Tab-separated table of C-alpha atoms in Angstrom:
chain	number	residue	atom	x	y	z
A	1	UNK	CA	67.781	141.802	177.943
A	2	UNK	CA	67.115	138.626	179.446
A	3	UNK	CA	66.936	137.144	175.926
A	4	UNK	CA	70.201	138.994	174.941
A	5	UNK	CA	71.543	137.297	177.682
A	6	UNK	CA	70.264	133.814	177.313
A	7	UNK	CA	71.521	134.282	173.348
A	8	UNK	CA	74.741	135.333	174.361
A	9	UNK	CA	74.949	132.625	176.928
A	10	UNK	CA	73.968	130.106	173.611
A	11	UNK	CA	76.625	131.604	171.928
A	12	UNK	CA	79.610	131.018	174.322
A	13	UNK	CA	78.180	127.598	174.759
A	14	UNK	CA	78.122	126.352	171.440
A	15	UNK	CA	81.632	127.826	171.124
A	16	UNK	CA	83.047	125.862	173.908
A	17	UNK	CA	81.669	122.839	172.856
A	18	UNK	CA	83.341	123.593	168.136
A	19	UNK	CA	85.684	124.374	170.065
A	20	UNK	CA	86.843	121.595	171.325
A	21	UNK	CA	85.911	119.034	169.588
A	22	UNK	CA	87.520	121.331	166.114
A	23	UNK	CA	90.318	120.859	167.795
A	24	UNK	CA	90.401	118.156	169.554
A	25	UNK	CA	89.873	116.351	165.776
A	26	UNK	CA	92.863	118.754	164.598
A	27	UNK	CA	94.841	116.623	167.290
A	28	UNK	CA	94.315	113.934	166.546
A	29	UNK	CA	94.937	114.513	162.484
A	30	UNK	CA	98.449	116.118	163.993
A	31	UNK	CA	99.654	112.303	166.115
A	32	UNK	CA	99.054	110.032	163.428
A	33	UNK	CA	101.412	109.342	161.198
A	34	UNK	CA	100.652	110.589	158.223
A	35	UNK	CA	101.451	114.531	159.713
A	36	UNK	CA	104.963	113.137	160.869
A	37	UNK	CA	106.226	115.302	157.196
A	38	UNK	CA	105.222	118.202	159.663
A	39	UNK	CA	108.421	117.491	161.898
A	40	UNK	CA	108.707	120.360	164.681
A	41	UNK	CA	105.989	122.001	163.579
A	42	UNK	CA	103.581	119.292	164.831
A	43	UNK	CA	104.603	120.469	168.503
A	44	UNK	CA	104.063	124.123	168.323
A	45	UNK	CA	100.279	123.649	165.884
A	46	UNK	CA	99.010	120.669	169.443
A	47	UNK	CA	100.300	123.652	171.571
A	48	UNK	CA	97.806	126.527	169.648
A	49	UNK	CA	95.229	124.054	169.034
A	50	UNK	CA	95.779	123.199	173.374
A	51	UNK	CA	95.042	126.462	174.415
A	52	UNK	CA	92.147	127.191	171.800
A	53	UNK	CA	90.449	124.787	173.873
A	54	UNK	CA	91.743	126.650	177.626
A	55	UNK	CA	90.376	130.248	175.808
A	56	UNK	CA	87.078	129.595	174.898
A	57	UNK	CA	87.415	127.796	178.355
A	58	UNK	CA	87.768	131.422	179.987
A	59	UNK	CA	85.471	132.959	177.984
A	60	UNK	CA	82.832	130.663	179.076
A	61	UNK	CA	83.460	130.290	182.961
A	62	UNK	CA	84.016	134.164	182.570
A	63	UNK	CA	81.128	135.430	180.042
A	64	UNK	CA	82.493	139.020	179.419
A	65	UNK	CA	80.309	141.886	178.737
A	66	UNK	CA	81.592	145.756	177.193
A	67	UNK	CA	80.044	148.424	177.727
A	68	UNK	CA	81.073	151.622	175.844
A	69	UNK	CA	80.465	155.587	178.025
A	70	UNK	CA	82.057	158.344	175.971
A	71	UNK	CA	86.115	157.940	176.466
A	72	UNK	CA	85.842	155.066	177.939
A	73	UNK	CA	84.971	151.188	178.165
A	74	UNK	CA	84.119	148.019	180.636
A	75	UNK	CA	83.690	144.530	180.379
A	76	UNK	CA	82.143	143.240	183.495
A	77	UNK	CA	81.998	139.625	183.427
A	78	UNK	CA	78.604	138.311	182.808
A	79	UNK	CA	78.767	135.144	185.349
A	80	UNK	CA	80.137	136.204	188.664
A	81	UNK	CA	78.425	138.902	190.433
A	82	UNK	CA	77.267	140.585	193.479
A	83	UNK	CA	79.858	138.660	196.056
A	84	UNK	CA	81.986	136.682	194.067
A	85	UNK	CA	81.802	139.662	191.573
A	86	UNK	CA	85.735	139.823	192.155
A	87	UNK	CA	86.187	136.617	191.042
A	88	UNK	CA	84.221	137.502	188.275
A	89	UNK	CA	87.381	139.880	187.959
A	90	UNK	CA	89.537	137.778	187.520
A	91	UNK	CA	88.176	135.923	185.658
A	92	UNK	CA	88.163	139.005	183.235
A	93	UNK	CA	91.426	139.436	183.914
A	94	UNK	CA	92.354	135.701	183.165
A	95	UNK	CA	89.663	136.114	179.920
A	96	UNK	CA	92.638	139.054	178.140
A	97	UNK	CA	95.773	136.997	179.348
A	98	UNK	CA	94.679	135.295	176.666
A	99	UNK	CA	94.054	136.771	174.295
A	100	UNK	CA	97.112	137.592	175.311
A	101	UNK	CA	98.604	134.554	174.586
A	102	UNK	CA	96.998	134.168	171.585
A	103	UNK	CA	98.512	136.735	169.608
A	104	UNK	CA	102.061	135.524	170.736
A	105	UNK	CA	101.406	132.143	169.623
A	106	UNK	CA	100.093	133.018	166.040
A	107	UNK	CA	103.301	135.167	165.593
A	108	UNK	CA	105.355	132.220	167.119
A	109	UNK	CA	103.694	130.186	164.043
A	110	UNK	CA	105.208	132.392	161.648
A	111	UNK	CA	108.302	133.057	163.300
A	112	UNK	CA	108.900	129.155	163.198
A	113	UNK	CA	108.266	129.288	159.499
A	114	UNK	CA	110.551	131.767	158.959
A	115	UNK	CA	113.394	130.510	160.621
A	116	UNK	CA	113.428	127.117	159.066
A	117	UNK	CA	112.677	128.372	155.646
A	118	UNK	CA	114.504	131.746	155.550
A	119	UNK	CA	116.890	130.797	158.367
A	120	UNK	CA	117.964	127.173	158.665
A	121	UNK	CA	120.916	127.875	159.745
A	122	UNK	CA	119.320	128.725	162.622
A	123	UNK	CA	116.765	125.912	163.739
A	124	UNK	CA	118.388	125.682	167.037
A	125	UNK	CA	115.963	128.749	167.963
A	126	UNK	CA	113.157	125.723	167.961
A	127	UNK	CA	115.594	122.442	168.482
A	128	UNK	CA	117.863	123.764	171.167
A	129	UNK	CA	116.559	122.900	174.834
A	130	UNK	CA	117.372	125.403	176.182
A	131	UNK	CA	115.197	127.633	173.664
A	132	UNK	CA	112.371	126.008	173.717
A	133	UNK	CA	112.750	126.623	177.637
A	134	UNK	CA	113.132	130.173	176.886
A	135	UNK	CA	109.747	130.302	174.354
A	136	UNK	CA	108.302	128.859	176.712
A	137	UNK	CA	108.611	131.589	179.358
A	138	UNK	CA	108.508	135.217	176.101
A	139	UNK	CA	104.619	133.168	175.653
A	140	UNK	CA	103.699	133.428	180.081
A	141	UNK	CA	105.407	136.392	180.344
A	142	UNK	CA	103.407	137.382	176.916
A	143	UNK	CA	100.498	136.692	178.530
A	144	UNK	CA	101.817	137.852	182.809
A	145	UNK	CA	102.207	141.270	180.916
A	146	UNK	CA	98.672	140.925	179.791
A	147	UNK	CA	96.788	139.316	183.056
A	148	UNK	CA	99.095	142.605	185.199
A	149	UNK	CA	97.604	145.411	183.146
A	150	UNK	CA	94.320	144.252	183.441
A	151	UNK	CA	94.499	143.231	187.099
A	152	UNK	CA	95.963	146.411	188.093
A	153	UNK	CA	96.035	149.105	185.845
A	154	UNK	CA	92.320	149.199	184.431
A	155	UNK	CA	91.544	148.307	188.189
A	156	UNK	CA	88.307	150.336	188.435
A	157	UNK	CA	88.822	153.841	189.844
A	158	UNK	CA	85.843	155.373	192.665
A	159	UNK	CA	85.746	158.121	190.014
A	160	UNK	CA	84.724	155.812	187.419
A	161	UNK	CA	82.316	154.197	189.166
A	162	UNK	CA	80.150	157.537	189.705
A	163	UNK	CA	81.529	158.003	186.278
A	164	UNK	CA	79.677	155.060	184.995
A	165	UNK	CA	77.283	154.785	187.455
A	166	UNK	CA	73.861	155.360	185.785
A	167	UNK	CA	75.086	154.349	182.964
A	168	UNK	CA	75.568	150.661	183.706
A	169	UNK	CA	71.478	150.752	185.747
A	170	UNK	CA	69.601	151.355	182.486
A	171	UNK	CA	71.927	149.352	179.955
A	172	UNK	CA	72.760	146.156	182.266
A	173	UNK	CA	70.123	146.809	184.744
A	174	UNK	CA	72.614	146.164	187.586
A	175	UNK	CA	74.159	148.827	189.866
A	176	UNK	CA	77.324	149.313	189.158
A	177	UNK	CA	78.554	148.165	192.983
A	178	UNK	CA	77.133	144.057	192.227
A	179	UNK	CA	79.665	144.000	189.129
A	180	UNK	CA	83.348	142.355	188.797
A	181	UNK	CA	85.059	144.262	186.046
A	182	UNK	CA	87.282	146.440	184.946
A	183	UNK	CA	87.908	149.759	182.986
A	184	UNK	CA	90.054	151.618	180.516
A	185	UNK	CA	88.739	154.843	181.641
A	186	UNK	CA	90.679	157.846	179.017
A	187	UNK	CA	89.313	161.456	178.907
A	188	UNK	CA	85.698	163.029	180.403
A	189	UNK	CA	84.989	166.797	179.983
A	190	UNK	CA	83.877	168.501	182.876
A	191	UNK	CA	83.112	172.311	182.070
A	192	UNK	CA	84.738	172.389	178.840
A	193	UNK	CA	87.849	170.651	180.476
A	194	UNK	CA	89.389	167.624	179.188
A	195	UNK	CA	90.696	166.141	182.297
A	196	UNK	CA	93.099	163.504	180.721
A	197	UNK	CA	94.065	159.353	182.812
A	198	UNK	CA	97.214	158.777	182.669
A	199	UNK	CA	97.051	155.288	183.957
A	200	UNK	CA	94.581	153.820	181.954
A	201	UNK	CA	96.188	155.697	178.707
A	202	UNK	CA	99.284	153.765	179.751
A	203	UNK	CA	97.823	150.514	180.193
A	204	UNK	CA	95.669	151.105	176.415
A	205	UNK	CA	98.844	152.355	174.732
A	206	UNK	CA	100.908	149.345	175.756
A	207	UNK	CA	98.023	146.779	175.408
A	208	UNK	CA	98.053	147.781	171.339
A	209	UNK	CA	101.030	148.577	171.381
A	210	UNK	CA	101.597	144.729	172.011
A	211	UNK	CA	99.120	143.602	169.570
A	212	UNK	CA	100.486	145.699	166.530
A	213	UNK	CA	103.748	144.334	167.050
A	214	UNK	CA	102.748	139.915	166.868
A	215	UNK	CA	100.437	141.548	163.536
A	216	UNK	CA	103.805	143.386	162.080
A	217	UNK	CA	105.778	140.341	162.726
A	218	UNK	CA	103.734	138.042	161.368
A	219	UNK	CA	103.806	140.438	158.564
A	220	UNK	CA	107.091	140.676	157.673
A	221	UNK	CA	107.357	136.846	158.228
A	222	UNK	CA	104.502	135.805	155.609
A	223	UNK	CA	106.259	137.767	153.540
A	224	UNK	CA	110.407	136.882	153.420
A	225	UNK	CA	108.215	132.866	153.566
A	226	UNK	CA	106.843	133.561	150.289
A	227	UNK	CA	110.063	135.535	148.519
A	228	UNK	CA	111.989	132.150	150.069
A	229	UNK	CA	109.445	130.119	148.522
A	230	UNK	CA	109.685	131.351	145.391
A	231	UNK	CA	113.387	132.137	145.264
A	232	UNK	CA	115.300	128.515	147.175
A	233	UNK	CA	115.506	125.056	145.569
A	234	UNK	CA	113.502	122.969	147.253
A	235	UNK	CA	111.938	118.954	145.590
A	236	UNK	CA	108.572	118.877	144.324
A	237	UNK	CA	106.896	117.463	147.609
A	238	UNK	CA	109.002	119.560	149.493
A	239	UNK	CA	107.716	123.532	148.045
A	240	UNK	CA	104.142	122.259	148.178
A	241	UNK	CA	103.791	120.707	151.412
A	242	UNK	CA	105.657	124.518	152.008
A	243	UNK	CA	103.029	126.292	150.415
A	244	UNK	CA	100.337	123.784	151.525
A	245	UNK	CA	101.861	125.006	155.194
A	246	UNK	CA	102.126	128.464	154.639
A	247	UNK	CA	98.512	128.983	152.829
A	248	UNK	CA	97.299	127.443	155.982
A	249	UNK	CA	99.310	129.868	157.509
A	250	UNK	CA	97.840	132.926	156.506
A	251	UNK	CA	93.845	131.548	156.413
A	252	UNK	CA	95.033	130.543	160.453
A	253	UNK	CA	96.537	134.906	160.500
A	254	UNK	CA	93.153	136.218	158.768
A	255	UNK	CA	90.613	134.542	160.375
A	256	UNK	CA	92.182	136.604	163.602
A	257	UNK	CA	92.304	139.644	162.179
A	258	UNK	CA	88.977	139.194	161.047
A	259	UNK	CA	86.844	138.331	164.350
A	260	UNK	CA	89.532	139.800	166.412
A	261	UNK	CA	92.588	141.974	165.958
A	262	UNK	CA	90.292	144.100	164.533
A	263	UNK	CA	87.576	144.437	166.319
A	264	UNK	CA	90.092	145.210	169.863
A	265	UNK	CA	91.070	148.336	166.680
A	266	UNK	CA	88.051	149.483	166.143
A	267	UNK	CA	86.689	149.648	169.896
A	268	UNK	CA	89.941	151.348	170.636
A	269	UNK	CA	89.222	153.859	168.646
A	270	UNK	CA	85.188	154.480	169.123
A	271	UNK	CA	86.523	154.991	173.243
A	272	UNK	CA	89.664	157.217	171.799
A	273	UNK	CA	87.028	159.071	170.500
A	274	UNK	CA	84.694	159.110	172.280
A	275	UNK	CA	81.379	157.026	170.677
A	276	UNK	CA	79.184	154.686	172.900
A	277	UNK	CA	78.453	152.221	169.963
A	278	UNK	CA	77.030	149.316	171.876
A	279	UNK	CA	75.544	147.970	169.252
A	280	UNK	CA	79.019	147.092	167.666
A	281	UNK	CA	81.519	146.765	170.928
A	282	UNK	CA	78.794	144.505	172.975
A	283	UNK	CA	79.470	141.266	169.917
A	284	UNK	CA	83.650	142.147	170.790
A	285	UNK	CA	84.087	139.149	173.274
A	286	UNK	CA	81.904	137.225	170.949
A	287	UNK	CA	83.800	137.598	168.198
A	288	UNK	CA	87.408	137.728	169.237
A	289	UNK	CA	86.260	134.134	170.698
A	290	UNK	CA	85.419	132.892	167.697
A	291	UNK	CA	88.946	131.898	165.786
A	292	UNK	CA	89.400	129.570	168.361
A	293	UNK	CA	87.133	126.333	166.548
A	294	UNK	CA	87.228	128.318	163.536
A	295	UNK	CA	91.705	128.295	163.276
A	296	UNK	CA	91.173	124.121	163.374
A	297	UNK	CA	88.485	123.944	160.385
A	298	UNK	CA	91.124	126.567	157.941
A	299	UNK	CA	93.788	124.315	158.678
A	300	UNK	CA	92.448	120.525	158.013
A	301	UNK	CA	90.897	122.477	154.847
A	302	UNK	CA	94.062	123.563	153.554
A	303	UNK	CA	96.278	121.016	154.916
A	304	UNK	CA	95.305	118.075	152.505
A	305	UNK	CA	97.037	114.826	154.768
A	306	UNK	CA	94.957	116.851	157.181
A	307	UNK	CA	91.370	117.044	154.841
A	308	UNK	CA	92.014	113.739	153.220
A	309	UNK	CA	92.146	111.659	156.243
A	310	UNK	CA	88.498	112.909	157.312
A	311	UNK	CA	87.270	111.484	153.819
A	312	UNK	CA	88.979	108.480	154.960
A	313	UNK	CA	87.533	108.376	157.933
A	314	UNK	CA	84.217	109.329	156.665
A	315	UNK	CA	83.916	106.757	153.690
A	316	UNK	CA	85.247	103.812	156.137
A	317	UNK	CA	82.174	104.970	158.274
A	318	UNK	CA	79.615	105.118	155.324
A	319	UNK	CA	81.003	101.364	154.322
A	320	UNK	CA	80.012	100.771	158.039
A	321	UNK	CA	77.438	101.892	157.711
A	322	UNK	CA	76.194	99.876	155.083
A	323	UNK	CA	77.801	96.626	155.585
A	324	UNK	CA	75.579	96.841	158.892
A	325	UNK	CA	72.218	97.489	157.151
A	326	UNK	CA	72.552	94.619	154.978
A	327	UNK	CA	70.843	91.829	156.592
A	328	UNK	CA	72.414	88.318	156.504
A	329	UNK	CA	71.062	85.377	154.014
A	330	UNK	CA	71.223	82.250	156.606
A	331	UNK	CA	68.634	80.509	154.262
A	332	UNK	CA	70.301	77.219	153.191
A	333	UNK	CA	69.768	76.493	149.469
A	334	UNK	CA	69.729	73.099	147.148
């Protein structure tokens, strides 16, 4: 258990450092003069980069650890226990809110590209001050909804504490009363009778619908963008830029689908089925956080101007190192 806890602590710390470094590099490239051709899209990319670092930070501090118990799962904070368990519970709710925000911000990426390419007459949706404020409000409300579901609906009941007490002690080596955690308790079977806990079911349903909605938005917008790029007439330079951004965006969506959407959907499926796949669920919080540094790498790799900037800086560094290693010859020649 100590070995596992140590490795997960190291993994979350490494993820935080990598997210800070890669997103800082991306933001620097976006702010450089060579990237101004991206236009207003750069502000969305910058906000997403800043958010990735904050998301990794909440994952590091909350250190979520998941346990599946029959038709339920609980996530407890590995950093805050005992007298600080309320801090752990709050930090986990913030972590889930940040996850919800990540899905919404990613969907905004696709909506923005869709409006620019397919509905240019509606560019005011991202240019006018009124709509900019509206998008900020929508984003905050989306995250607040995730937070509220986690903090209020997924709050542990006394029934769940009694239900999970023995299992938590055997698997986590902690008593359940010293942990700050939230839980999703779908149902339990007592003497052959299935008892369904409605509030947890409603909270899980809302969260799954919100996840599914953002995923559908990304798919629909992506398909429409691809069709529009094949249909409309653009200059070769503009078309190449749009294709580069689209490829980067598709990779941006693929990475969280593999590391974020899919693991959570599988975990929810295991919970509904009543299957305790703890070997899988233990890695879910960390796979979710991995894309915070994989996404900026994908963007840099798929946008040539960013990639060229990195290579140019690398070549400059090699030249500087070569010059510094050269010994000057001050001998006098006659």
